[in-house]
CSV table of C-alpha atoms in Angstrom, one decimal:
chain,number,residue,atom,x,y,z
R,1,MET,CA,-8.7,29.2,-17.2
R,2,ALA,CA,-5.2,27.5,-18.1
R,3,ASN,CA,-4.5,26.6,-14.5
R,4,MET,CA,-8.0,25.3,-13.6
R,5,PRO,CA,-6.7,21.8,-13.9
R,6,LEU,CA,-4.0,22.0,-11.5
R,7,ILE,CA,-6.2,24.2,-9.0
R,8,VAL,CA,-8.9,21.3,-9.1
R,9,PHE,CA,-5.9,18.8,-8.7
R,10,ARG,CA,-4.5,20.6,-5.7
R,11,ASP,CA,-8.1,21.1,-4.3
R,12,LEU,CA,-8.8,17.3,-4.5
R,13,ARG,CA,-5.5,16.6,-3.0
R,14,SER,CA,-6.1,18.6,-0.2
R,15,ARG,CA,-9.5,17.2,0.6
R,16,PHE,CA,-7.8,13.7,0.4
R,17,ASN,CA,-5.0,14.4,2.6
R,18,ALA,CA,-7.8,15.6,5.1
R,19,ILE,CA,-9.1,12.0,5.3
R,20,PRO,CA,-7.9,9.9,8.0
R,21,PRO,CA,-4.6,8.2,7.3
R,22,ASN,CA,-5.9,4.7,7.9
R,23,VAL,CA,-8.9,5.6,5.4
R,24,GLN,CA,-6.5,6.9,3.0
R,25,GLY,CA,-4.4,3.6,2.9
R,26,MET,CA,-7.8,1.7,2.4
R,27,ILE,CA,-8.5,3.7,-0.7
R,28,TRP,CA,-5.0,3.0,-2.0
R,29,ILE,CA,-5.3,-0.7,-1.2
R,30,ALA,CA,-8.9,-0.8,-3.0
R,31,LEU,CA,-7.1,0.9,-6.1
R,32,SER,CA,-4.3,-1.8,-6.1
R,33,GLY,CA,-6.5,-4.3,-6.1
R,34,LEU,CA,-8.4,-2.8,-9.0
R,35,VAL,CA,-5.3,-2.8,-10.9
R,36,PHE,CA,-4.0,-6.2,-10.2
R,37,SER,CA,-7.4,-7.7,-11.2
R,38,CYS,CA,-7.1,-5.8,-14.4
R,39,PHE,CA,-3.5,-7.2,-14.6
R,40,MET,CA,-4.6,-10.9,-13.9
R,41,ALA,CA,-7.6,-10.2,-16.6
R,42,ILE,CA,-4.9,-9.4,-19.1
R,43,VAL,CA,-2.6,-12.2,-18.2
R,44,ARG,CA,-5.5,-14.7,-18.4
R,45,TYR,CA,-6.4,-13.6,-22.0
R,46,VAL,CA,-2.9,-13.8,-23.6
R,47,GLY,CA,-2.4,-17.1,-21.7
R,48,ALA,CA,-5.2,-18.6,-23.8
R,49,THR,CA,-2.6,-18.4,-26.7
R,50,LEU,CA,0.6,-17.9,-25.3
R,51,ASP,CA,2.3,-20.1,-22.9
R,52,PRO,CA,2.4,-18.9,-19.4
R,53,ILE,CA,6.1,-19.5,-19.0
R,54,GLN,CA,7.0,-17.2,-21.9
R,55,THR,CA,4.2,-14.9,-20.5
R,56,GLY,CA,6.1,-14.8,-17.1
R,57,PHE,CA,9.4,-14.1,-18.7
R,58,LEU,CA,8.1,-11.5,-21.1
R,59,ARG,CA,6.3,-9.7,-17.9
R,60,TYR,CA,9.6,-9.2,-16.2
R,61,ALA,CA,11.8,-8.6,-19.2
R,62,PHE,CA,9.2,-5.4,-20.1
R,63,ALA,CA,9.1,-4.6,-16.4
R,64,LEU,CA,13.0,-3.7,-16.7
R,65,PHE,CA,11.8,-0.2,-18.3
R,66,PHE,CA,9.6,0.5,-15.5
R,67,MET,CA,12.2,-0.4,-13.1
R,68,ALA,CA,14.5,2.2,-14.7
R,69,PRO,CA,14.1,4.8,-11.8
R,70,PHE,CA,15.1,2.1,-9.1
R,71,PHE,CA,18.2,1.3,-10.9
R,72,MET,CA,19.3,5.3,-11.2
R,73,LYS,CA,19.0,5.1,-7.5
R,74,LEU,CA,21.4,2.4,-7.1
R,75,ARG,CA,24.7,3.6,-5.6
R,76,PRO,CA,28.0,2.7,-6.0
R,77,SER,CA,28.0,0.8,-2.6
R,78,ASP,CA,25.0,-1.1,-3.8
R,79,LEU,CA,27.1,-2.6,-6.6
R,80,ARG,CA,30.2,-3.4,-4.4
R,81,GLY,CA,28.2,-4.7,-1.2
R,82,ALA,CA,25.5,-6.6,-2.9
R,83,LYS,CA,25.0,-10.2,-1.6
R,84,LEU,CA,24.5,-11.7,-5.0
R,85,LEU,CA,23.8,-15.1,-3.9
R,86,MET,CA,20.9,-14.1,-1.7
R,87,HIS,CA,19.8,-11.8,-4.5
R,88,ALA,CA,19.9,-14.8,-7.0
R,89,LEU,CA,18.2,-16.9,-4.4
R,90,ARG,CA,15.2,-14.5,-4.1
R,91,GLY,CA,14.9,-14.3,-7.9
R,92,PHE,CA,15.0,-18.1,-8.1
R,93,LEU,CA,12.3,-18.4,-5.7
R,94,HIS,CA,10.1,-15.6,-6.9
R,95,GLY,CA,10.7,-16.5,-10.4
R,96,SER,CA,9.6,-20.0,-9.6
R,97,GLY,CA,6.3,-18.6,-8.1
R,98,VAL,CA,5.7,-16.4,-11.1
R,99,LEU,CA,5.8,-19.2,-13.3
R,100,LEU,CA,3.4,-21.3,-11.1
R,101,TRP,CA,1.1,-18.4,-10.6
R,102,PHE,CA,1.0,-17.6,-14.5
R,103,TYR,CA,0.4,-21.2,-15.2
R,104,ALA,CA,-2.7,-21.3,-12.6
R,105,MET,CA,-4.1,-17.8,-14.1
R,106,SER,CA,-4.4,-19.7,-17.7
R,107,ARG,CA,-6.6,-22.6,-16.1
R,108,MET,CA,-8.4,-21.2,-13.2
R,109,PRO,CA,-11.0,-18.4,-12.4
R,110,LEU,CA,-9.8,-15.1,-11.8
R,111,ALA,CA,-11.7,-14.9,-8.5
R,112,GLU,CA,-10.5,-18.6,-7.2
R,113,VAL,CA,-6.6,-17.5,-8.1
R,114,THR,CA,-6.8,-14.5,-6.3
R,115,ALA,CA,-8.4,-16.0,-2.9
R,116,MET,CA,-5.8,-18.5,-3.1
R,117,GLY,CA,-3.0,-16.0,-3.5
R,118,PHE,CA,-4.4,-14.5,-0.2
R,119,THR,CA,-2.6,-17.5,1.7
R,120,ALA,CA,1.1,-16.5,1.1
R,121,PRO,CA,0.8,-13.8,4.1
R,122,VAL,CA,0.0,-16.8,6.3
R,123,TYR,CA,3.0,-18.7,5.1
R,124,THR,CA,5.1,-15.6,5.5
R,125,THR,CA,4.2,-15.5,9.2
R,126,LEU,CA,5.1,-19.1,10.0
R,127,LEU,CA,8.3,-18.6,7.9
R,128,ALA,CA,9.0,-15.9,10.0
R,129,ALA,CA,9.0,-17.5,13.0
R,130,LEU,CA,11.2,-20.5,11.6
R,131,PHE,CA,14.1,-18.4,9.9
R,132,LEU,CA,13.7,-14.8,11.7
R,133,GLY,CA,13.3,-16.0,15.3
R,134,GLU,CA,10.0,-14.0,15.6
R,135,VAL,CA,7.8,-15.4,18.4
R,136,ILE,CA,4.7,-17.2,17.2
R,137,ARG,CA,2.1,-18.0,19.7
R,138,LEU,CA,-0.9,-20.4,20.0
R,139,ARG,CA,-3.2,-17.5,18.4
R,140,ARG,CA,-1.0,-17.4,15.4
R,141,ILE,CA,-1.0,-20.9,14.9
R,142,VAL,CA,-4.8,-21.1,15.1
R,143,ALA,CA,-4.8,-18.1,12.5
R,144,ILE,CA,-2.3,-19.8,9.9
R,145,ALA,CA,-4.5,-23.1,10.2
R,146,LEU,CA,-7.7,-21.2,9.5
R,147,GLY,CA,-5.8,-19.7,6.3
R,148,LEU,CA,-4.8,-23.0,5.1
R,149,PHE,CA,-8.2,-24.4,5.7
R,150,GLY,CA,-9.8,-21.4,3.9
R,151,ALA,CA,-7.6,-22.6,1.0
R,152,LEU,CA,-9.0,-26.3,1.0
R,153,VAL,CA,-12.3,-24.9,1.4
R,154,ILE,CA,-12.1,-23.4,-2.1
R,155,ILE,CA,-10.7,-26.3,-3.8
R,156,ARG,CA,-12.6,-29.2,-1.8
R,157,PRO,CA,-10.2,-32.1,-2.7
R,158,GLY,CA,-12.0,-35.2,-2.2
R,159,PHE,CA,-15.2,-33.6,-3.4
R,160,GLU,CA,-14.0,-32.0,-6.7
R,161,VAL,CA,-11.4,-32.8,-8.7
R,162,VAL,CA,-8.3,-30.8,-8.1
R,163,ASP,CA,-7.2,-28.8,-11.0
R,164,PRO,CA,-3.3,-28.6,-11.7
R,165,GLY,CA,-3.6,-24.8,-11.5
R,166,ALA,CA,-5.2,-25.1,-8.0
R,167,VAL,CA,-2.0,-27.3,-7.1
R,168,ALA,CA,0.2,-24.8,-8.8
R,169,MET,CA,-1.4,-21.9,-6.5
R,170,LEU,CA,-0.8,-24.0,-3.2
R,171,LEU,CA,2.7,-24.3,-4.2
R,172,ALA,CA,3.4,-20.8,-5.3
R,173,ALA,CA,2.0,-19.2,-2.3
R,174,PRO,CA,4.5,-20.7,0.0
R,175,ILE,CA,7.3,-20.4,-2.6
R,176,PHE,CA,6.5,-16.3,-2.6
R,177,ALA,CA,6.4,-16.4,1.3
R,178,CYS,CA,10.1,-17.9,1.1
R,179,ALA,CA,11.0,-15.0,-1.4
R,180,ASP,CA,9.5,-12.3,1.3
R,181,ILE,CA,11.9,-13.9,4.0
R,182,VAL,CA,14.9,-13.4,2.0
R,183,ALA,CA,13.9,-9.9,0.9
R,184,LYS,CA,13.5,-9.2,4.6
R,185,LYS,CA,17.0,-10.3,5.3
R,186,LEU,CA,18.3,-8.4,2.6
R,187,THR,CA,16.6,-5.2,3.5
R,188,VAL,CA,18.9,-5.4,6.7
R,189,THR,CA,21.9,-4.6,4.9
R,190,GLU,CA,20.7,-3.1,1.5
R,191,THR,CA,18.5,-0.2,0.4
R,192,GLY,CA,15.2,-0.8,-1.1
R,193,ALA,CA,16.1,0.2,-4.5
R,194,ALA,CA,18.8,-2.4,-4.6
R,195,VAL,CA,16.5,-5.0,-3.3
R,196,VAL,CA,14.0,-4.1,-6.0
R,197,ALA,CA,16.1,-3.9,-8.8
R,198,TYR,CA,18.2,-6.9,-8.2
R,199,LEU,CA,14.7,-9.0,-8.1
R,200,SER,CA,13.7,-7.6,-11.5
R,201,VAL,CA,17.1,-8.9,-13.0
R,202,PHE,CA,17.4,-12.1,-11.5
R,203,VAL,CA,13.6,-13.0,-12.4
R,204,THR,CA,14.1,-12.2,-15.8
R,205,ILE,CA,17.2,-14.1,-16.2
R,206,PHE,CA,15.7,-17.4,-14.5
R,207,THR,CA,12.5,-17.1,-16.3
R,208,PHE,CA,14.3,-17.0,-19.8
R,209,ILE,CA,16.0,-20.1,-19.4
R,210,PRO,CA,12.7,-22.1,-19.0
R,211,ALA,CA,10.8,-19.7,-21.5
R,212,LEU,CA,13.4,-21.0,-24.1
R,213,TYR,CA,11.8,-24.6,-24.0
R,214,VAL,CA,8.2,-23.0,-25.1
R,215,TRP,CA,9.5,-20.2,-27.1
R,216,ARG,CA,7.3,-19.3,-30.2
R,217,ALA,CA,7.3,-15.7,-31.8
R,218,PRO,CA,4.4,-13.5,-30.1
R,219,THR,CA,2.3,-11.5,-32.1
R,220,VAL,CA,1.7,-7.7,-32.0
R,221,GLU,CA,-1.1,-7.9,-30.1
R,222,GLU,CA,0.5,-10.0,-27.5
R,223,LEU,CA,3.5,-8.1,-27.1
R,224,VAL,CA,1.2,-5.1,-26.4
R,225,LEU,CA,-0.6,-6.6,-24.0
R,226,VAL,CA,2.2,-8.1,-21.9
R,227,PHE,CA,3.8,-4.7,-21.9
R,228,ILE,CA,0.8,-3.4,-20.5
R,229,THR,CA,0.7,-6.1,-18.0
R,230,ALA,CA,4.0,-4.9,-16.8
R,231,GLY,CA,3.1,-1.3,-16.3
R,232,LEU,CA,0.0,-2.5,-14.5
R,233,ALA,CA,2.1,-4.7,-12.2
R,234,THR,CA,4.3,-1.8,-11.4
R,235,LEU,CA,1.4,0.5,-10.7
R,236,GLY,CA,-0.4,-1.8,-8.3
R,237,HIS,CA,2.6,-2.2,-6.4
R,238,LEU,CA,3.4,1.5,-6.1
R,239,LEU,CA,-0.2,2.0,-4.9
R,240,MET,CA,-0.2,-0.9,-2.4
R,241,THR,CA,3.2,0.4,-1.0
R,242,GLN,CA,1.5,4.2,-0.6
R,243,GLY,CA,-1.3,1.8,1.5
R,244,PHE,CA,1.2,0.4,3.7
R,245,LYS,CA,3.0,3.6,4.2
R,246,VAL,CA,0.1,5.8,5.6
R,247,ALA,CA,-1.8,3.3,7.2
R,248,GLU,CA,-1.7,0.5,10.0
R,249,MET,CA,-1.4,-2.9,8.4
R,250,SER,CA,-4.6,-4.1,10.8
R,251,ALA,CA,-6.6,-1.5,9.4
R,252,ILE,CA,-5.9,-2.4,5.7
R,253,GLN,CA,-5.7,-6.2,5.8
R,254,PRO,CA,-9.6,-6.7,5.6
R,255,ILE,CA,-9.7,-4.3,2.6
R,256,LYS,CA,-7.7,-6.9,0.7
R,257,PHE,CA,-10.8,-8.7,0.1
R,258,VAL,CA,-12.0,-6.2,-2.2
R,259,GLN,CA,-9.7,-7.3,-4.8
R,260,LEU,CA,-11.8,-10.5,-4.9
R,261,VAL,CA,-14.7,-8.7,-5.8
R,262,TRP,CA,-12.8,-6.6,-8.4
R,263,SER,CA,-11.5,-10.0,-9.8
R,264,ALA,CA,-15.1,-11.8,-9.8
R,265,LEU,CA,-16.5,-8.7,-11.4
R,266,ILE,CA,-14.1,-8.4,-14.3
R,267,GLY,CA,-14.0,-12.5,-14.6
R,268,PHE,CA,-17.5,-12.3,-15.0
R,269,ALA,CA,-17.8,-9.7,-17.6
R,270,ILE,CA,-14.7,-10.8,-19.6
R,271,PHE,CA,-14.6,-14.7,-19.3
R,272,GLY,CA,-18.2,-15.3,-18.0
R,273,GLU,CA,-16.9,-16.7,-14.8
R,274,VAL,CA,-19.1,-17.1,-11.9
R,275,PRO,CA,-17.6,-17.6,-8.8
R,276,GLU,CA,-18.8,-20.7,-6.4
R,277,ILE,CA,-19.8,-19.8,-3.0
R,278,PHE,CA,-17.2,-22.0,-1.7
R,279,THR,CA,-14.9,-19.3,-3.0
R,280,TRP,CA,-16.3,-16.6,-1.0
R,281,ILE,CA,-16.4,-18.9,1.9
R,282,GLY,CA,-12.7,-19.9,1.6
R,283,ALA,CA,-11.6,-16.2,1.1
R,284,ALA,CA,-13.6,-14.8,3.9
R,285,ILE,CA,-11.8,-17.4,6.3
R,286,ILE,CA,-8.2,-16.5,4.6
R,287,VAL,CA,-8.6,-12.7,5.1
R,288,GLY,CA,-10.4,-13.3,8.6
R,289,SER,CA,-6.8,-15.0,9.5
R,290,ILE,CA,-4.7,-12.5,7.8
R,291,SER,CA,-6.7,-9.8,9.6
R,292,TYR,CA,-6.3,-11.4,12.9
R,293,ILE,CA,-2.3,-11.8,12.6
R,294,ALA,CA,-1.9,-8.1,11.4
R,295,HIS,CA,-4.0,-6.8,14.4
R,296,ARG,CA,-2.2,-9.1,16.8
R,297,GLU,CA,1.3,-7.2,15.2
R,298,ALA,CA,-0.3,-3.8,15.8
R,299,VAL,CA,-1.1,-4.5,19.3
R,300,ALA,CA,2.4,-6.2,19.8
R,301,ARG,CA,3.9,-3.3,18.2
R,302,ARG,CA,2.0,-0.6,20.5
R,303,LYS,CA,2.9,-2.4,23.7
R,304,ARG,CA,6.7,-2.3,22.8
R,305,ALA,CA,6.3,1.1,22.1
R,306,GLY,CA,4.4,2.0,25.2
R,307,THR,CA,7.6,0.1,27.3
């Protein structure tokens, strides 16, 4: 009887491993979306009393605790050969995006922030063509344009008063994309553990400076909640990475849309937020463009593998 939980776990694991890899990836991505939506809800709740800039700093400062396994994987060569200027640039870009994102979270419904966050892969595709020399054809340009159009459908400039939080999200998405491009360049010469570890350190450093200007002593409840967000963010990234590992990118991209459902449900349950129809329409357009880009990447990869 004592071994019953272990037996049940092994049985469930074997059953899960028998599922097709793409379906496994969809499950991992759906779970990561749920975790990220819970993370966003806590950030939204804390942001009502604690300045978003200070919240962003504390989130990454606490994340250093959860990043300990990555620091332990660092090798002497990771320290000697580190391109610190590029790591610092990535930390500055990502930290700036984090502060804008946290500000948007304090002002906008969860579903809208989630939907507009989907535009980051669109910007990444465009920047990859500009800075990494990747070929971008007409179909990808159309997909990028559709993704940006989807963001405009959500905020509807000219028809609605554009909230400063929406402007912050419009700025955050391309900034995150720039940080991803720098990360891509770093992975050519440095280990994944080094890239993750240095990001946590430099984001903490860069967000600490602006946090000083708005600092106030956080309550015990706020500290506990922000610590939980750091753990949830780490868990969400691990689940998402597992999804990327086992499934084709083109298969799992549409499942990211499930995060919008999680965010809408949590936003309604906790904050009474009811997403407008334009949020769903814009999100569908954005996810559709991302899915098309991922599909074309998969087709191109298969063609290269066949030659």
